[in-house]
């Protein structure tokens, strides 16, 4: 099958890659661009481990084709920290021990960041609802929710 040339923007940088037309965005990120932060937990849109943003909208990259990235803006976990400076969510996840094996963590961080950009003062219910599509088999979720709520409070104070 002939390959398709895709030009896109990933974490603010214009990027191009060649892919098969049937290849998922997740596989393109991981295998073509070596951005291995997004994980494949299920490949069927059920676990959220592959979460990225596409033009600012949270998506499961296992359900998007790489060719659909043409001309779009992709945000991945690799763009969340600013150089050596962790995003407040990343710091709070460490402080609250909100990760164990880490497979779900990149997707949860990308999803939580998208939530706080849209809703800087979320209720616990909103956080739980927003993250309902991100499955974690290790932490029991409470530490994750506390880390997100604590981040939101810190970011509001910083404004
Ligand atoms: S790998 Fe995409 S939702 Fe699970
Ligand atoms: S920390 Fe292991 S799946 Fe969430």
Tab-separated table of N, CA, C and O and ligand atoms in Angstrom, residues 99-105 135-139, ligand 2:
chain	number	residue	atom	x	y	z
A	99	UNK	N	0.324	7.817	40.864
A	99	UNK	CA	0.639	6.862	39.797
A	99	UNK	C	1.412	5.697	40.377
A	99	UNK	O	2.096	5.833	41.382
A	100	UNK	N	1.240	4.569	39.710
A	100	UNK	CA	2.017	3.397	40.118
A	100	UNK	C	2.760	2.850	38.896
A	100	UNK	O	3.897	3.214	38.665
A	101	UNK	N	2.098	2.033	38.079
A	101	UNK	CA	2.831	1.507	36.915
A	101	UNK	C	3.051	2.587	35.863
A	101	UNK	O	3.972	2.498	35.063
A	102	UNK	N	2.162	3.601	35.823
A	102	UNK	CA	2.354	4.727	34.919
A	102	UNK	C	1.752	4.560	33.543
A	102	UNK	O	1.809	5.491	32.736
A	103	UNK	N	1.156	3.418	33.240
A	103	UNK	CA	0.610	3.217	31.889
A	103	UNK	C	-0.527	4.207	31.603
A	103	UNK	O	-0.617	4.776	30.519
A	104	UNK	N	-1.358	4.441	32.588
A	104	UNK	CA	-2.498	5.338	32.363
A	104	UNK	C	-2.117	6.806	32.498
A	104	UNK	O	-2.882	7.683	32.100
A	105	UNK	N	-0.959	7.079	33.100
A	105	UNK	CA	-0.646	8.439	33.553
A	105	UNK	C	-0.559	9.472	32.420
A	105	UNK	O	-1.137	10.569	32.561
A	135	UNK	N	-8.984	4.747	32.330
A	135	UNK	CA	-8.964	3.649	33.298
A	135	UNK	C	-7.579	3.494	33.927
A	135	UNK	O	-6.562	3.654	33.259
A	136	UNK	N	-7.588	3.217	35.231
A	136	UNK	CA	-6.348	2.953	35.954
A	136	UNK	C	-6.542	1.668	36.741
A	136	UNK	O	-7.481	1.553	37.520
A	137	UNK	N	-5.642	0.725	36.542
A	137	UNK	CA	-5.815	-0.561	37.230
A	137	UNK	C	-5.058	-0.580	38.555
A	137	UNK	O	-5.081	-1.595	39.248
A	138	UNK	N	-4.341	0.526	38.888
A	138	UNK	CA	-3.440	0.477	40.047
A	138	UNK	C	-3.878	1.341	41.233
A	138	UNK	O	-3.778	0.899	42.368
A	139	UNK	N	-4.263	2.586	40.986
A	139	UNK	CA	-4.273	3.566	42.084
A	139	UNK	C	-5.569	3.628	42.865
A	139	UNK	O	-5.599	4.203	43.945
B	2	LIG	S1	-0.917	3.695	37.471
B	2	LIG	FE1	-1.029	1.689	36.594
B	2	LIG	S2	-2.765	1.811	35.284
B	2	LIG	FE2	-2.786	3.666	36.374
